[in-house]
mmCIF file of C-alpha atoms in Angstrom:
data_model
loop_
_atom_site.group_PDB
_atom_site.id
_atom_site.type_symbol
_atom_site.label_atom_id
_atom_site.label_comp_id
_atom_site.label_asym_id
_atom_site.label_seq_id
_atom_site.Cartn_x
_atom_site.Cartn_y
_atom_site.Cartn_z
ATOM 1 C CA UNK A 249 -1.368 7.167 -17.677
ATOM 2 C CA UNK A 250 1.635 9.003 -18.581
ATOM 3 C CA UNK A 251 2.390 8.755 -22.460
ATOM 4 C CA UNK A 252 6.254 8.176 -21.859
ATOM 5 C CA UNK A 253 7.556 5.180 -20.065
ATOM 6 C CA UNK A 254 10.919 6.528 -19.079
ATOM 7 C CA UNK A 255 12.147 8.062 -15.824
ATOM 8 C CA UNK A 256 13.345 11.699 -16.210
ATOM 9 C CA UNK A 257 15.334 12.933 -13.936
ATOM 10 C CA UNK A 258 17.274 10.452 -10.870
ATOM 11 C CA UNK A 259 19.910 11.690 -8.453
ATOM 12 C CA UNK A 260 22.809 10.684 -8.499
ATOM 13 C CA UNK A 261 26.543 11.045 -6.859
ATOM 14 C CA UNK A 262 30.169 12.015 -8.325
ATOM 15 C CA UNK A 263 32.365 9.208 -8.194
ATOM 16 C CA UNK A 264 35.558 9.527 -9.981
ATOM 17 C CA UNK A 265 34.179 12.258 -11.841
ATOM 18 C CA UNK A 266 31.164 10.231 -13.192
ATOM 19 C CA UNK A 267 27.637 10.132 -12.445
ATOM 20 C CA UNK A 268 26.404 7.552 -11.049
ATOM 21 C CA UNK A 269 23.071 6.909 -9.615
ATOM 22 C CA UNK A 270 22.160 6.562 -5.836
ATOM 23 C CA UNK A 271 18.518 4.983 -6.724
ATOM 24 C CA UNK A 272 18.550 1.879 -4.008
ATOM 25 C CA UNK A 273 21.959 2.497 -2.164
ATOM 26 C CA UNK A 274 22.328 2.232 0.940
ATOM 27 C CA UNK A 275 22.474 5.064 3.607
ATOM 28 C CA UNK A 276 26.281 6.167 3.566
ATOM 29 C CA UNK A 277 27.979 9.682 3.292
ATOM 30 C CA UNK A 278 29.057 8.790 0.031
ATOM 31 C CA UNK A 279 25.468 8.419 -1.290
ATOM 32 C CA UNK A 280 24.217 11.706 -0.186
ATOM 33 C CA UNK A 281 23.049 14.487 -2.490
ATOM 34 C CA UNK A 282 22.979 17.332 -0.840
ATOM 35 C CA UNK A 283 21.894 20.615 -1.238
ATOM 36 C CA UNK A 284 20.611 19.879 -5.115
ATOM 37 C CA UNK A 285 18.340 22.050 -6.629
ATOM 38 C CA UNK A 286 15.717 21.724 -9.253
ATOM 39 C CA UNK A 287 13.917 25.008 -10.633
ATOM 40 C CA UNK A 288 11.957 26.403 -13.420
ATOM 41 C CA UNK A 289 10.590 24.392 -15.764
ATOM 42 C CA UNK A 290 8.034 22.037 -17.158
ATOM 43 C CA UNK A 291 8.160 18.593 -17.396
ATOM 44 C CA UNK A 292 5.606 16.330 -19.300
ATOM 45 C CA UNK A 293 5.355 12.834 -21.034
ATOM 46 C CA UNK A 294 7.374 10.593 -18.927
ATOM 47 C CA UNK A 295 6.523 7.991 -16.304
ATOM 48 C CA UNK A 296 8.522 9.333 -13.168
ATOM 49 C CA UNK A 297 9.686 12.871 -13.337
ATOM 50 C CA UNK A 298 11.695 12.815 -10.466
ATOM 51 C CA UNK A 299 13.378 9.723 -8.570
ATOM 52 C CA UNK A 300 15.537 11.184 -5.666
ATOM 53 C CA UNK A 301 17.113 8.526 -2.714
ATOM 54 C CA UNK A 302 18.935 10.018 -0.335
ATOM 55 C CA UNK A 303 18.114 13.519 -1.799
ATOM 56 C CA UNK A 304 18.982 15.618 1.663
ATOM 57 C CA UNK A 305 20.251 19.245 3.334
ATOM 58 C CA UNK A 306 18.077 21.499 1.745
ATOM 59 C CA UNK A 307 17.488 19.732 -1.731
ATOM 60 C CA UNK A 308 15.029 22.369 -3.382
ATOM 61 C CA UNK A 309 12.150 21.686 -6.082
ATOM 62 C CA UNK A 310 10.595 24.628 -6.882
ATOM 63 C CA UNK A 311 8.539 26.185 -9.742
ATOM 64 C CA UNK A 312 8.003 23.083 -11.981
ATOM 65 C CA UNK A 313 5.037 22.517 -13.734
ATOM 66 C CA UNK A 314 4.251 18.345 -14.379
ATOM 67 C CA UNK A 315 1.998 17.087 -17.182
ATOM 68 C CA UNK A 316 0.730 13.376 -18.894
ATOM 69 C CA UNK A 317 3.202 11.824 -16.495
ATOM 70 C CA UNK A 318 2.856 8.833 -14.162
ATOM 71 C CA UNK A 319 4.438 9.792 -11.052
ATOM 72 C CA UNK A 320 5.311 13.076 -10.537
ATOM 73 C CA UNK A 321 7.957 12.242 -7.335
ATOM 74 C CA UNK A 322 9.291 9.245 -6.037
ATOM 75 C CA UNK A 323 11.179 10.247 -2.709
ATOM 76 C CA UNK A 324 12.903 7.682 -0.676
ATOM 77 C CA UNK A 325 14.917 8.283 2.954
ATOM 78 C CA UNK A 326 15.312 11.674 1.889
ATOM 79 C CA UNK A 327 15.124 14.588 4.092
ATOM 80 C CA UNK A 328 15.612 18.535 5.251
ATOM 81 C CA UNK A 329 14.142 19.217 1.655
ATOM 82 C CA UNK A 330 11.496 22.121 0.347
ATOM 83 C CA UNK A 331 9.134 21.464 -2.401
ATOM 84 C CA UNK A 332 7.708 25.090 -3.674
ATOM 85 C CA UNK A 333 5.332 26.165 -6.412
ATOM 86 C CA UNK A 334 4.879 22.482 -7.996
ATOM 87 C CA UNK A 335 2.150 22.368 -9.985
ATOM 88 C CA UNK A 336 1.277 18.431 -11.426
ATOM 89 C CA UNK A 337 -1.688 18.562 -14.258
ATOM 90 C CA UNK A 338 -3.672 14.891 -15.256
ATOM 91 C CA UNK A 339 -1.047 12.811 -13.832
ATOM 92 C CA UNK A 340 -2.930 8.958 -13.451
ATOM 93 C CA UNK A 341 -0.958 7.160 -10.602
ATOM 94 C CA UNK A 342 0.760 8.994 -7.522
ATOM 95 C CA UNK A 343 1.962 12.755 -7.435
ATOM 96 C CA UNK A 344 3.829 12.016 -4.780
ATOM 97 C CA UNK A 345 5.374 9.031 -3.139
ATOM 98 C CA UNK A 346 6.896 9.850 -0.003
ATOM 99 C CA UNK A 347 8.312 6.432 1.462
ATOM 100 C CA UNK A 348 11.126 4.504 3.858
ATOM 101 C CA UNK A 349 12.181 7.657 5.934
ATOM 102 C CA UNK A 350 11.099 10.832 3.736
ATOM 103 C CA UNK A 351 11.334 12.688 6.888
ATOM 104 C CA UNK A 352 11.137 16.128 7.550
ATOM 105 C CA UNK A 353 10.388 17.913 4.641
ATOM 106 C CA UNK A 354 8.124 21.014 3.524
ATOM 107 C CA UNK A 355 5.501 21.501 0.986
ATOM 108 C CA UNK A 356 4.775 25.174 -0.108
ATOM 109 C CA UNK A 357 2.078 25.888 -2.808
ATOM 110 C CA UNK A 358 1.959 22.638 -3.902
ATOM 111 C CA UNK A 359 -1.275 22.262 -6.493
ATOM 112 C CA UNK A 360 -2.256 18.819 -8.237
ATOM 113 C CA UNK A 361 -5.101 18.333 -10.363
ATOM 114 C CA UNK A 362 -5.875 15.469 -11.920
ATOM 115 C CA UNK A 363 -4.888 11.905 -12.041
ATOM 116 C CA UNK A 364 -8.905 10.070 -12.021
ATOM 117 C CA UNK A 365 -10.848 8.686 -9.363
ATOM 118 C CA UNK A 366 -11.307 5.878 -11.132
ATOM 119 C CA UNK A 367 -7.796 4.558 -11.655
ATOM 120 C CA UNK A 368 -6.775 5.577 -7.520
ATOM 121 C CA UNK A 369 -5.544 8.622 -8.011
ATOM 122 C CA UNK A 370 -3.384 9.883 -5.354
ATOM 123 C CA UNK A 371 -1.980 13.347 -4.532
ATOM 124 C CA UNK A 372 0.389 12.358 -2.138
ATOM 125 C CA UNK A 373 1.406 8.598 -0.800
ATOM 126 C CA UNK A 374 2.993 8.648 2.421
ATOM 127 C CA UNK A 375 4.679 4.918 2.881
ATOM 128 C CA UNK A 376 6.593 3.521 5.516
ATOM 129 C CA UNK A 377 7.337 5.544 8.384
ATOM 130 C CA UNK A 378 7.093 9.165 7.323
ATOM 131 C CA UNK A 379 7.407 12.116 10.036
ATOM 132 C CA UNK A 380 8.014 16.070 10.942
ATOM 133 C CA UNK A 381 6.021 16.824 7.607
ATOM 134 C CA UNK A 382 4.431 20.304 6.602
ATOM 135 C CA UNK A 383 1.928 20.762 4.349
ATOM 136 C CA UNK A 384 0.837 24.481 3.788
ATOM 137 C CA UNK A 385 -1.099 25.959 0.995
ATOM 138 C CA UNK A 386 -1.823 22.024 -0.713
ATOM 139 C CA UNK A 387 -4.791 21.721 -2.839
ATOM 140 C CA UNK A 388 -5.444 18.528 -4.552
ATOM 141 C CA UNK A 389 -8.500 18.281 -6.673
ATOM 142 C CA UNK A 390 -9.884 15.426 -9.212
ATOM 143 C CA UNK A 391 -8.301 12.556 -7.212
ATOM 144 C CA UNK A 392 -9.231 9.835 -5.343
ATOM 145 C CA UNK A 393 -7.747 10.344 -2.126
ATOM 146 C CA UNK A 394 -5.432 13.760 -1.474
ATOM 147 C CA UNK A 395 -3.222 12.454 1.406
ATOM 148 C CA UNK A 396 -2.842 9.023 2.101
ATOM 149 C CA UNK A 397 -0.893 7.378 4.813
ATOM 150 C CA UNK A 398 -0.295 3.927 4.570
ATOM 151 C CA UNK A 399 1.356 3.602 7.352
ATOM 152 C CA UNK A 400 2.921 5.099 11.133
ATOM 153 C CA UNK A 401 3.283 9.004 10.562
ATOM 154 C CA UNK A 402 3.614 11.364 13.153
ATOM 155 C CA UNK A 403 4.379 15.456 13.559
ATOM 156 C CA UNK A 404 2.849 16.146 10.275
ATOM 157 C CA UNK A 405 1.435 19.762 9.846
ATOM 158 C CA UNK A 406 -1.270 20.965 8.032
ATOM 159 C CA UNK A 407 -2.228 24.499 6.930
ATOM 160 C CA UNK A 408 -4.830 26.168 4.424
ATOM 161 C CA UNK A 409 -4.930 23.008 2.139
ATOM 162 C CA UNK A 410 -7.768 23.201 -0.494
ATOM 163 C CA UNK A 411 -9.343 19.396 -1.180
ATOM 164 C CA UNK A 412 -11.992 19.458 -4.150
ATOM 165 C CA UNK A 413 -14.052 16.589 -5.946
ATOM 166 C CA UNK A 414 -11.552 14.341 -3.948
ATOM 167 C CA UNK A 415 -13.864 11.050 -2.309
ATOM 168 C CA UNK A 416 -11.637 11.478 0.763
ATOM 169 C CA UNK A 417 -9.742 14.430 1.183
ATOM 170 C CA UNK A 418 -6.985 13.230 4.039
ATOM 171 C CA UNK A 419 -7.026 9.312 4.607
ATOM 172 C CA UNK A 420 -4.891 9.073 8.165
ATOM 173 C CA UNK A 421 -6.460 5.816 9.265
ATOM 174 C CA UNK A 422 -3.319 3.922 10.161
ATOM 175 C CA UNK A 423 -1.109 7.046 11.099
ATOM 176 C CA UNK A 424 -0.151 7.586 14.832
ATOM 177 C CA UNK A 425 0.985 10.337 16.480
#
């Protein structure tokens, strides 16, 4: 697993000119992050990198590099949202946990290696209802499964993806659509 057991980074909304974090609020306008963007750098030794709820309008992650950490995302009823040039490296759990309405989002160059077969490992976990996804250019390698949906999905794209030493590449057994 990852070495650290913190959380890195969380969104999180202005409120009389404080942070305060949006993890587990409800839908409402004044939970929204919108339009956030996280770029350029490397990220290692923690247990989630990112947590983002409600993370929406063109939220942009794009040209990070993850290493030793447990999850790499944890996205939750966030949507509209680009995910470029992400590279994850040996993480153990989930690279990606898409769940409760991560909807409409796009994954560009998105490379994980890593993360043993042995203890699950998952490139990306797509939970309760997850939809209008596109997947272009993903390679996962040296994990379990690459794409797993645990439940309904529907108008998910996928293009060039590159699956190695993976015992199933896409798992879409209880997806519809």
């Amino acid at each position: 697993g990852g070495i650290g057991t913190n959380d890195l980074f969380k969104t999180a909304t202005l409120v009389s000119g404080t942070l305060v974090s949006n993890i587990g609020k409800p839908e409402a306008t004044a939970n929204y992050v919108f339009g956030a963007k996280v770029k350029n750098g490397w990220v290692r030794d923690c247990k989630t990198a990112l947590e983002a709820n409600l993370a929406i309008d063109n939220t942009i992650f794009e040209d990070i590099k993850f290493s030793n950490v447990t999850t790499t995302h944890s996205f939750k009823k966030s949507w509209y949202s680009a995910y470029r040039n992400m590279m994850s490296r040996s993480v153990s759990a989930v690279h990606y946990d898409l769940d409760d309405n991560a909807n409409a989002n796009n994954f560009t160059n998105v490379s994980i290696v890593g993360g043993g077969k042995a203890d699950g490992g998952v490139g990306f976990k797509l939970g309760r209802p997850v939809s209008a996804l596109n997947f272009q250019s993903v390679n996962t390698e040296s994990v379990q499964t690459g794409i797993k949906a645990l439940s309904q999905l529907s108008a998910v794209n996928f293009q060039s993806g590159y699956y190695e030493d993976c015992e199933t590449a896409i798992a879409l057994t209880s997806a519809t659509g």
